[in-house]
mmCIF file of C-alpha atoms in Angstrom:
data_model
loop_
_atom_site.group_PDB
_atom_site.id
_atom_site.type_symbol
_atom_site.label_atom_id
_atom_site.label_comp_id
_atom_site.label_asym_id
_atom_site.label_seq_id
_atom_site.Cartn_x
_atom_site.Cartn_y
_atom_site.Cartn_z
ATOM 1 C CA MET K 1 -35.653 -39.907 88.291
ATOM 2 C CA THR K 2 -35.709 -36.649 86.342
ATOM 3 C CA GLU K 3 -32.406 -34.974 85.621
ATOM 4 C CA VAL K 4 -31.742 -31.803 87.565
ATOM 5 C CA SER K 5 -31.085 -28.738 85.394
ATOM 6 C CA ASP K 6 -27.677 -27.049 85.374
ATOM 7 C CA LYS K 7 -29.317 -23.861 86.601
ATOM 8 C CA LYS K 8 -30.693 -25.635 89.667
ATOM 9 C CA ILE K 9 -27.328 -27.305 90.335
ATOM 10 C CA LEU K 10 -25.565 -23.932 90.195
ATOM 11 C CA GLU K 11 -28.135 -22.365 92.520
ATOM 12 C CA LEU K 12 -27.671 -25.164 95.027
ATOM 13 C CA PHE K 13 -23.883 -24.936 94.760
ATOM 14 C CA ARG K 14 -23.813 -21.181 95.315
ATOM 15 C CA ASP K 15 -25.721 -21.570 98.572
ATOM 16 C CA GLU K 16 -23.274 -22.562 101.344
ATOM 17 C CA GLY K 17 -25.890 -24.782 103.019
ATOM 18 C CA SER K 18 -26.637 -26.867 99.919
ATOM 19 C CA ARG K 19 -23.223 -26.758 98.243
ATOM 20 C CA HIS K 20 -22.360 -30.422 98.819
ATOM 21 C CA TYR K 21 -25.797 -31.549 97.727
ATOM 22 C CA GLY K 22 -25.566 -29.490 94.528
ATOM 23 C CA PHE K 23 -22.102 -30.845 93.815
ATOM 24 C CA ASN K 24 -23.245 -34.432 94.309
ATOM 25 C CA LEU K 25 -26.063 -33.844 91.843
ATOM 26 C CA LEU K 26 -23.569 -32.441 89.352
ATOM 27 C CA VAL K 27 -21.264 -35.450 89.756
ATOM 28 C CA ARG K 28 -24.123 -37.892 89.308
ATOM 29 C CA LYS K 29 -25.366 -36.030 86.248
ATOM 30 C CA TYR K 30 -22.065 -35.887 84.383
ATOM 31 C CA GLN K 31 -19.873 -38.677 85.756
ATOM 32 C CA ARG K 32 -20.601 -41.225 83.009
ATOM 33 C CA ARG K 33 -20.057 -38.820 80.128
ATOM 34 C CA ILE K 34 -16.891 -37.420 81.646
ATOM 35 C CA TYR K 35 -15.582 -40.854 82.529
ATOM 36 C CA MET K 36 -16.138 -42.152 78.989
ATOM 37 C CA HIS K 37 -14.639 -39.031 77.455
ATOM 38 C CA ILE K 38 -11.487 -39.485 79.520
ATOM 39 C CA ARG K 39 -11.428 -43.269 79.180
ATOM 40 C CA ARG K 40 -11.474 -43.058 75.380
ATOM 41 C CA MET K 41 -8.416 -40.846 75.597
ATOM 42 C CA VAL K 42 -6.349 -42.686 78.223
ATOM 43 C CA ILE K 43 -7.771 -46.200 77.553
ATOM 44 C CA ILE K 44 -6.840 -47.720 80.946
ATOM 45 C CA HIS K 45 -9.611 -47.767 83.572
ATOM 46 C CA ASP K 46 -7.406 -46.955 86.585
ATOM 47 C CA ASP K 47 -5.967 -43.896 84.853
ATOM 48 C CA ALA K 48 -9.438 -42.767 83.784
ATOM 49 C CA ASP K 49 -10.740 -43.254 87.330
ATOM 50 C CA ASP K 50 -7.968 -41.098 88.759
ATOM 51 C CA LEU K 51 -8.429 -38.374 86.157
ATOM 52 C CA VAL K 52 -12.221 -38.273 86.569
ATOM 53 C CA GLN K 53 -11.793 -37.705 90.293
ATOM 54 C CA GLU K 54 -9.219 -34.973 89.663
ATOM 55 C CA THR K 55 -11.555 -33.379 87.133
ATOM 56 C CA PHE K 56 -14.436 -33.176 89.587
ATOM 57 C CA ILE K 57 -12.161 -31.864 92.324
ATOM 58 C CA LYS K 58 -11.149 -29.054 89.973
ATOM 59 C CA VAL K 59 -14.819 -28.485 89.207
ATOM 60 C CA TRP K 60 -15.487 -28.170 92.962
ATOM 61 C CA LYS K 61 -12.673 -25.690 93.396
ATOM 62 C CA ASN K 62 -13.600 -23.516 90.420
ATOM 63 C CA LEU K 63 -17.347 -23.795 90.079
ATOM 64 C CA SER K 64 -17.922 -20.633 92.110
ATOM 65 C CA ASN K 65 -15.985 -18.763 89.392
ATOM 66 C CA PHE K 66 -18.048 -20.295 86.594
ATOM 67 C CA ARG K 67 -19.812 -17.689 84.496
ATOM 68 C CA ASN K 68 -22.680 -18.606 82.237
ATOM 69 C CA ASP K 69 -20.670 -17.671 79.127
ATOM 70 C CA SER K 70 -20.577 -21.343 78.170
ATOM 71 C CA GLN K 71 -22.666 -24.372 78.965
ATOM 72 C CA LEU K 72 -21.782 -26.150 82.190
ATOM 73 C CA PHE K 73 -21.087 -29.455 80.479
ATOM 74 C CA THR K 74 -18.680 -27.937 77.921
ATOM 75 C CA TRP K 75 -16.879 -26.227 80.802
ATOM 76 C CA ILE K 76 -16.521 -29.564 82.628
ATOM 77 C CA TYR K 77 -15.491 -31.232 79.367
ATOM 78 C CA ARG K 78 -12.754 -28.649 78.948
ATOM 79 C CA ILE K 79 -11.362 -29.433 82.395
ATOM 80 C CA ALA K 80 -11.544 -33.168 81.700
ATOM 81 C CA THR K 81 -9.883 -32.735 78.307
ATOM 82 C CA ASN K 82 -7.018 -30.747 79.791
ATOM 83 C CA GLU K 83 -6.529 -33.376 82.490
ATOM 84 C CA ALA K 84 -6.428 -36.170 79.914
ATOM 85 C CA LEU K 85 -4.100 -34.335 77.531
ATOM 86 C CA SER K 86 -1.701 -33.368 80.338
ATOM 87 C CA PHE K 87 -1.681 -36.964 81.557
ATOM 88 C CA LEU K 88 -0.908 -38.328 78.086
ATOM 89 C CA LYS K 89 1.820 -35.763 77.570
ATOM 90 C CA GLN K 90 3.492 -36.732 80.846
ATOM 91 C CA LYS K 91 3.240 -40.453 80.109
ATOM 92 C CA ARG K 92 4.608 -40.049 76.581
ATOM 93 C CA ARG K 93 7.527 -37.985 77.830
ATOM 94 C CA LYS K 94 8.298 -40.500 80.578
ATOM 95 C CA TYR K 95 8.257 -43.509 78.227
ATOM 96 C CA MET K 96 10.175 -41.647 75.563
ATOM 97 C CA LEU K 97 12.962 -40.937 78.055
ATOM 98 C CA LEU K 98 12.974 -44.579 79.134
ATOM 99 C CA THR K 99 12.866 -46.185 75.698
ATOM 100 C CA PHE K 100 13.949 -43.404 73.273
ATOM 101 C CA ASP K 101 10.859 -44.322 71.265
ATOM 102 C CA LEU K 102 8.455 -41.447 70.614
ATOM 103 C CA HIS K 103 5.471 -43.766 70.110
ATOM 104 C CA HIS K 104 6.222 -46.295 72.822
ATOM 105 C CA TYR K 105 3.331 -45.272 75.054
ATOM 106 C CA ASP K 106 0.800 -45.467 72.194
ATOM 107 C CA LYS K 107 2.059 -48.961 71.381
ATOM 108 C CA LEU K 108 1.669 -49.830 75.042
ATOM 109 C CA LEU K 109 -1.927 -48.579 75.010
ATOM 110 C CA THR K 110 -2.695 -50.598 71.892
ATOM 111 C CA GLY K 111 -1.483 -53.714 73.686
ATOM 112 C CA ASN K 112 -3.431 -52.738 76.794
ATOM 113 C CA ILE K 113 -6.756 -52.551 74.943
ATOM 114 C CA GLN K 114 -6.504 -56.204 73.965
ATOM 115 C CA ASP K 115 -5.593 -57.377 77.463
ATOM 116 C CA ASP K 116 -7.901 -55.021 79.343
ATOM 117 C CA ASN K 117 -10.562 -56.817 81.407
ATOM 118 C CA TYR K 118 -12.770 -53.765 81.048
ATOM 119 C CA PHE K 119 -12.738 -53.750 77.270
ATOM 120 C CA THR K 120 -15.450 -55.973 75.860
ATOM 121 C CA GLY K 121 -15.583 -54.803 72.273
ATOM 122 C CA ASP K 122 -15.639 -57.170 69.306
ATOM 123 C CA GLU K 123 -13.027 -57.359 66.590
ATOM 124 C CA VAL K 124 -14.355 -54.352 64.663
ATOM 125 C CA GLU K 125 -14.441 -52.181 67.796
ATOM 126 C CA LEU K 126 -10.956 -53.282 68.732
ATOM 127 C CA LYS K 127 -9.739 -52.416 65.250
ATOM 128 C CA LEU K 128 -11.422 -49.016 65.423
ATOM 129 C CA GLN K 129 -9.802 -48.254 68.781
ATOM 130 C CA LYS K 130 -6.412 -49.336 67.465
ATOM 131 C CA SER K 131 -6.821 -47.101 64.443
ATOM 132 C CA LEU K 132 -7.746 -44.207 66.739
ATOM 133 C CA LEU K 133 -4.498 -44.698 68.660
ATOM 134 C CA THR K 134 -2.575 -44.044 65.450
ATOM 135 C CA LEU K 135 -4.032 -40.512 65.296
ATOM 136 C CA PRO K 136 -2.434 -37.464 66.882
ATOM 137 C CA GLU K 137 -4.181 -37.002 70.223
ATOM 138 C CA LYS K 138 -5.986 -33.786 69.264
ATOM 139 C CA GLN K 139 -7.420 -35.414 66.139
ATOM 140 C CA ARG K 140 -8.453 -38.372 68.283
ATOM 141 C CA LEU K 141 -10.045 -35.985 70.741
ATOM 142 C CA VAL K 142 -12.065 -34.261 68.023
ATOM 143 C CA PHE K 143 -13.096 -37.581 66.492
ATOM 144 C CA ASN K 144 -14.227 -38.949 69.868
ATOM 145 C CA MET K 145 -16.309 -35.900 70.702
ATOM 146 C CA LYS K 146 -17.895 -35.766 67.276
ATOM 147 C CA TYR K 147 -18.370 -39.449 66.635
ATOM 148 C CA PHE K 148 -18.948 -40.997 70.060
ATOM 149 C CA ASP K 149 -20.327 -38.060 72.055
ATOM 150 C CA ASN K 150 -22.400 -36.614 69.196
ATOM 151 C CA MET K 151 -21.268 -33.127 70.061
ATOM 152 C CA LYS K 152 -21.825 -30.232 67.689
ATOM 153 C CA TYR K 153 -18.828 -28.477 66.214
ATOM 154 C CA ASP K 154 -19.512 -25.275 68.126
ATOM 155 C CA GLU K 155 -19.621 -27.253 71.369
ATOM 156 C CA ILE K 156 -16.336 -28.964 70.517
ATOM 157 C CA SER K 157 -15.004 -25.522 69.654
ATOM 158 C CA GLU K 158 -15.903 -24.300 73.154
ATOM 159 C CA VAL K 159 -14.111 -27.257 74.715
ATOM 160 C CA THR K 160 -10.959 -27.190 72.615
ATOM 161 C CA GLY K 161 -10.745 -23.489 71.808
ATOM 162 C CA THR K 162 -10.322 -24.357 68.126
ATOM 163 C CA SER K 163 -12.335 -22.783 65.299
ATOM 164 C CA VAL K 164 -15.205 -24.733 63.793
ATOM 165 C CA GLY K 165 -13.521 -24.756 60.370
ATOM 166 C CA ALA K 166 -10.340 -26.239 61.809
ATOM 167 C CA LEU K 167 -12.384 -28.838 63.697
ATOM 168 C CA LYS K 168 -14.196 -29.901 60.523
ATOM 169 C CA ALA K 169 -10.899 -30.269 58.721
ATOM 170 C CA SER K 170 -9.437 -32.182 61.676
ATOM 171 C CA TYR K 171 -12.397 -34.574 61.781
ATOM 172 C CA HIS K 172 -12.267 -35.119 58.019
ATOM 173 C CA ILE K 173 -8.546 -35.943 58.140
ATOM 174 C CA ALA K 174 -9.109 -38.270 61.109
ATOM 175 C CA VAL K 175 -11.815 -40.149 59.216
ATOM 176 C CA LYS K 176 -9.572 -40.527 56.176
ATOM 177 C CA LYS K 177 -6.757 -41.905 58.318
ATOM 178 C CA ILE K 178 -9.088 -44.360 60.037
ATOM 179 C CA GLU K 179 -10.419 -45.544 56.663
ATOM 180 C CA LYS K 180 -6.901 -46.088 55.424
ATOM 181 C CA TYR K 181 -5.927 -47.990 58.561
ATOM 182 C CA LEU K 182 -8.971 -50.229 58.361
ATOM 183 C CA ARG K 183 -8.368 -50.919 54.685
ATOM 184 C CA LEU K 184 -4.781 -51.938 55.312
ATOM 185 C CA ASN K 185 -5.462 -53.997 58.430
ATOM 186 C CA MET G 21 -23.520 -56.459 86.226
ATOM 187 C CA SER G 22 -21.338 -54.794 83.654
ATOM 188 C CA GLN G 23 -22.066 -51.179 82.800
ATOM 189 C CA LYS G 24 -21.424 -51.803 79.134
ATOM 190 C CA ASP G 25 -23.804 -50.208 76.679
ATOM 191 C CA LYS G 26 -25.464 -53.159 74.871
ATOM 192 C CA THR G 27 -26.937 -51.162 71.996
ATOM 193 C CA TYR G 28 -23.955 -51.539 69.704
ATOM 194 C CA LYS G 29 -25.166 -52.522 66.258
ATOM 195 C CA GLY G 30 -22.101 -53.852 64.511
ATOM 196 C CA LYS G 31 -19.777 -52.020 62.188
ATOM 197 C CA PRO G 32 -20.203 -48.258 62.402
ATOM 198 C CA ILE G 33 -17.170 -47.693 60.243
ATOM 199 C CA GLU G 34 -18.963 -48.969 57.099
ATOM 200 C CA GLY G 35 -20.005 -46.109 54.872
ATOM 201 C CA LEU G 36 -17.266 -43.838 56.149
ATOM 202 C CA ASP G 37 -15.988 -43.227 52.637
ATOM 203 C CA GLU G 38 -19.279 -41.962 51.354
ATOM 204 C CA ASN G 39 -20.581 -39.922 54.222
ATOM 205 C CA PRO G 40 -18.729 -39.716 57.517
ATOM 206 C CA GLU G 41 -21.539 -37.673 59.049
ATOM 207 C CA ILE G 42 -23.784 -40.698 58.909
ATOM 208 C CA LEU G 43 -21.748 -42.102 61.788
ATOM 209 C CA ALA G 44 -22.651 -39.267 64.103
ATOM 210 C CA GLY G 45 -26.283 -40.217 64.279
ATOM 211 C CA SER G 46 -25.825 -43.952 64.397
ATOM 212 C CA SER G 47 -25.876 -45.950 67.576
ATOM 213 C CA LYS G 48 -22.340 -46.665 68.634
ATOM 214 C CA GLY G 49 -21.203 -49.377 70.855
ATOM 215 C CA ASN G 50 -19.239 -48.613 73.959
ATOM 216 C CA PRO G 51 -16.567 -51.251 74.305
ATOM 217 C CA PHE G 52 -15.186 -49.680 77.468
ATOM 218 C CA THR G 53 -16.696 -51.036 80.645
ATOM 219 C CA VAL G 54 -16.171 -50.345 84.328
ATOM 220 C CA PRO G 55 -16.127 -52.492 87.495
ATOM 221 C CA ASP G 56 -19.553 -53.341 88.900
ATOM 222 C CA GLY G 57 -21.131 -50.501 90.859
ATOM 223 C CA TYR G 58 -18.354 -48.108 89.857
ATOM 224 C CA PHE G 59 -20.626 -45.160 89.132
ATOM 225 C CA ASP G 60 -22.469 -45.681 92.433
ATOM 226 C CA ARG G 61 -19.186 -45.413 94.328
ATOM 227 C CA LEU G 62 -17.597 -42.636 92.276
ATOM 228 C CA PRO G 63 -19.372 -39.670 93.988
ATOM 229 C CA VAL G 64 -18.353 -41.096 97.390
ATOM 230 C CA MET G 65 -14.729 -41.515 96.240
ATOM 231 C CA ILE G 66 -14.678 -37.948 94.932
ATOM 232 C CA ASN G 67 -16.014 -36.617 98.251
ATOM 233 C CA GLU G 68 -13.403 -38.593 100.184
ATOM 234 C CA ARG G 69 -10.674 -37.248 97.957
ATOM 235 C CA LEU G 70 -11.979 -33.731 98.444
ATOM 236 C CA LYS G 71 -11.779 -34.193 102.231
ATOM 237 C CA GLU G 72 -8.221 -35.520 101.898
ATOM 238 C CA LYS G 73 -7.271 -32.532 99.791
ATOM 239 C CA LYS G 74 -8.736 -30.134 102.348
ATOM 240 C CA GLU G 75 -6.801 -31.848 105.165
ATOM 241 C CA ASN G 76 -3.657 -31.860 103.049
ATOM 242 C CA HIS G 77 -4.235 -28.171 102.413
ATOM 243 C CA PHE G 78 -4.283 -27.583 106.193
ATOM 244 C CA TYR G 79 -1.094 -29.607 106.685
ATOM 245 C CA ARG G 80 0.512 -27.748 103.805
ATOM 246 C CA ILE G 81 -0.196 -24.449 105.564
ATOM 247 C CA VAL G 82 1.317 -25.875 108.774
ATOM 248 C CA GLU G 83 4.272 -27.153 106.778
ATOM 249 C CA LEU G 84 4.597 -23.775 105.121
ATOM 250 C CA MET G 85 4.680 -22.095 108.525
ATOM 251 C CA LYS G 86 7.319 -24.546 109.688
ATOM 252 C CA PHE G 87 9.184 -23.863 106.515
ATOM 253 C CA LYS G 88 9.022 -20.107 107.233
ATOM 254 C CA TRP G 89 10.433 -20.687 110.695
ATOM 255 C CA ARG G 90 13.168 -22.856 109.254
ATOM 256 C CA LEU G 91 13.885 -20.177 106.693
ATOM 257 C CA ALA G 92 14.062 -17.518 109.436
ATOM 258 C CA LEU G 93 16.490 -19.669 111.426
ATOM 259 C CA VAL G 94 18.688 -20.242 108.391
ATOM 260 C CA ALA G 95 18.638 -16.496 107.629
ATOM 261 C CA ALA G 96 19.547 -15.650 111.243
ATOM 262 C CA GLY G 97 22.370 -18.193 111.138
ATOM 263 C CA PHE G 98 23.624 -16.757 107.884
ATOM 264 C CA VAL G 99 23.583 -13.211 109.265
ATOM 265 C CA THR G 100 25.451 -14.391 112.375
ATOM 266 C CA VAL G 101 28.107 -16.108 110.273
ATOM 267 C CA VAL G 102 28.491 -12.987 108.130
ATOM 268 C CA LEU G 103 28.822 -10.724 111.191
ATOM 269 C CA VAL G 104 31.332 -13.028 112.891
ATOM 270 C CA SER G 105 33.306 -13.247 109.642
ATOM 271 C CA LEU G 106 33.336 -9.447 109.295
ATOM 272 C CA LEU G 107 34.494 -9.015 112.895
ATOM 273 C CA TRP G 108 37.201 -11.624 112.400
ATOM 274 C CA ILE G 109 38.370 -9.994 109.166
ATOM 275 C CA SER G 110 38.387 -6.616 110.900
ATOM 276 C CA ASN G 111 40.492 -7.976 113.803
ATOM 277 C CA TYR G 112 42.787 -9.820 111.423
ATOM 278 C CA SER G 113 43.383 -6.595 109.515
ATOM 279 C CA ASN G 114 44.371 -4.809 112.739
ATOM 280 C CA ASP G 115 46.606 -7.683 113.737
ATOM 281 C CA ALA G 116 48.219 -7.627 110.391
ATOM 282 C CA LEU G 117 49.553 -4.114 110.977
ATOM 283 C CA PRO G 118 52.975 -4.126 112.600
ATOM 284 C CA ASP G 119 52.831 -3.033 116.195
ATOM 285 C CA ILE G 120 55.473 -0.360 116.843
ATOM 286 C CA SER G 121 55.842 -1.623 120.373
ATOM 287 C CA ASP G 122 57.055 -5.005 119.047
ATOM 288 C CA ILE G 123 59.978 -3.404 117.232
ATOM 289 C CA SER G 124 63.143 -2.777 119.080
ATOM 290 C CA ILE G 125 63.682 0.961 119.281
ATOM 291 C CA SER G 126 67.412 0.495 119.061
ATOM 292 C CA ASP G 127 66.954 -1.408 115.752
ATOM 293 C CA ILE G 128 65.011 1.486 114.356
ATOM 294 C CA LEU G 129 67.547 3.970 115.527
ATOM 295 C CA GLN G 130 70.485 1.974 114.160
ATOM 296 C CA ASP G 131 68.772 1.477 110.784
ATOM 297 C CA ASN G 132 67.779 5.120 110.450
ATOM 298 C CA PRO G 133 70.361 7.307 112.209
ATOM 299 C CA ASP G 134 69.876 10.204 109.791
ATOM 300 C CA PHE G 135 66.188 10.421 110.524
ATOM 301 C CA PHE G 136 66.853 11.170 114.166
ATOM 302 C CA ASN G 137 69.421 13.805 113.386
ATOM 303 C CA SER G 138 66.536 16.071 112.478
ATOM 304 C CA LEU G 139 64.804 15.488 115.795
ATOM 305 C CA GLU G 140 65.193 17.633 118.841
ATOM 306 C CA GLU G 141 66.517 15.828 121.889
ATOM 307 C CA SER G 142 63.374 16.645 123.829
ATOM 308 C CA ASP G 143 61.336 14.863 121.115
ATOM 309 C CA ILE G 144 63.499 11.777 121.483
ATOM 310 C CA ILE G 145 63.039 11.799 125.221
ATOM 311 C CA ASN G 146 59.308 12.075 124.804
ATOM 312 C CA ILE G 147 59.301 9.191 122.285
ATOM 313 C CA ILE G 148 61.333 6.942 124.535
ATOM 314 C CA PHE G 149 59.178 7.570 127.572
ATOM 315 C CA ALA G 150 55.948 7.482 125.599
ATOM 316 C CA ASN G 151 56.659 3.863 124.601
ATOM 317 C CA LEU G 152 57.547 2.668 128.021
ATOM 318 C CA GLU G 153 54.890 1.088 130.138
ATOM 319 C CA ASP G 154 56.907 1.339 133.226
ATOM 320 C CA GLU G 155 59.311 4.205 133.356
ATOM 321 C CA GLN G 156 60.820 3.086 136.641
ATOM 322 C CA ASN G 157 61.669 -0.395 135.312
ATOM 323 C CA PHE G 158 63.414 1.174 132.371
ATOM 324 C CA ILE G 159 65.422 3.357 134.649
ATOM 325 C CA ASN G 160 66.271 0.369 136.864
ATOM 326 C CA ASP G 161 67.341 -1.641 133.795
ATOM 327 C CA LEU G 162 69.728 1.101 132.872
ATOM 328 C CA GLY G 163 71.186 1.120 136.368
ATOM 329 C CA PHE G 164 69.933 4.619 137.068
ATOM 330 C CA SER G 165 67.707 3.648 140.013
ATOM 331 C CA ASP G 166 69.509 6.029 142.322
ATOM 332 C CA ILE G 167 69.032 8.959 139.962
ATOM 333 C CA THR G 168 65.969 11.106 140.470
ATOM 334 C CA ASP G 169 63.718 12.162 137.630
ATOM 335 C CA ASP G 170 64.832 15.745 137.849
ATOM 336 C CA GLU G 171 68.507 14.756 137.647
ATOM 337 C CA LEU G 172 67.839 12.575 134.682
ATOM 338 C CA ILE G 173 65.914 15.245 132.786
ATOM 339 C CA GLU G 174 68.593 17.756 133.537
ATOM 340 C CA TYR G 175 71.209 15.303 132.262
ATOM 341 C CA LEU G 176 69.306 14.561 129.089
ATOM 342 C CA SER G 177 68.689 18.238 128.467
ATOM 343 C CA ASN G 178 72.362 18.984 128.769
ATOM 344 C CA ASP G 179 73.639 20.497 125.545
ATOM 345 C CA ASP G 180 77.034 18.840 125.992
ATOM 346 C CA ILE G 181 75.664 15.334 125.394
ATOM 347 C CA GLU G 182 75.636 14.255 121.799
ATOM 348 C CA THR G 183 72.431 12.679 120.542
ATOM 349 C CA ASP G 184 74.344 9.640 119.185
ATOM 350 C CA GLU G 185 75.884 9.013 122.576
ATOM 351 C CA LEU G 186 72.487 9.081 124.154
ATOM 352 C CA LEU G 187 70.909 6.757 121.601
ATOM 353 C CA TYR G 188 73.648 4.130 121.333
ATOM 354 C CA ASN G 189 73.805 3.776 125.092
ATOM 355 C CA LEU G 190 70.252 2.519 125.204
#
């Protein structure tokens, strides 16, 4: 089945009669990428599932206001990224208040990766994911988008609102930290 | 069947030192998987959630209206309490003032004899009768029931009667 263009999806969505059909096409087109983007950030499937649904609900509510200043997928990515970052912030705050440990939630996630039924990576992949969890979340975000999603810096810039130069520096630092982690572990 | 991407080639981290960009183009494994059929069900789940949100939105409006009514009732109650309180305070203030009728006139006259020296006798008569609800009862109490009004006025207006005599006989 050929992929429907963003332009066609937007046309369908703007027409009251075909709005639901257009939205379903949009969900089917982007659900895997958005899910994986969120899942890499929040690690646990159930959390990712909830956040993906919230992301698409926000897309539904705001798509009529979407202007073609940016690409549709970077716009959806931005919503998904904000959802994931807000979620992580809330979780961290909650666990910090419960345990007085600033990094408790990240430690919890590291443990979760190993026990997760929906993580089937080998030892190297597990080590890479653990090293990623040692990064500040915005560095992790940039690394994921660049490394796993093959996004260009200007696309990442659209999503994060950060300059390309800062993103390059962030990615470089992330790589160095990962190297160091892998060398030591 | 698992949705896992099977194209993972091994150790993408190798070579990171030399050229991190080389990783961007390489095939990366996706260790994160999802339950079987997850992506087939996801659009349906999103639509169901959207419906729920729309219904919740309706109930929220209803709740908001109820809340407005509740708010109006609370405001009305508050205004009522304030008005009742103001009325009560106003009445209390009036009650707090000493009522001249509750004070024995003879006490006043005994405590302030000099004050009445400056008064004309006709003023005193007017004061006495102005504070009496029932003139006739007063006259009866004094044992003057057989005296007519005219006789009494004539007596009180008599220049030969001293004011003190009149007052202390009350």
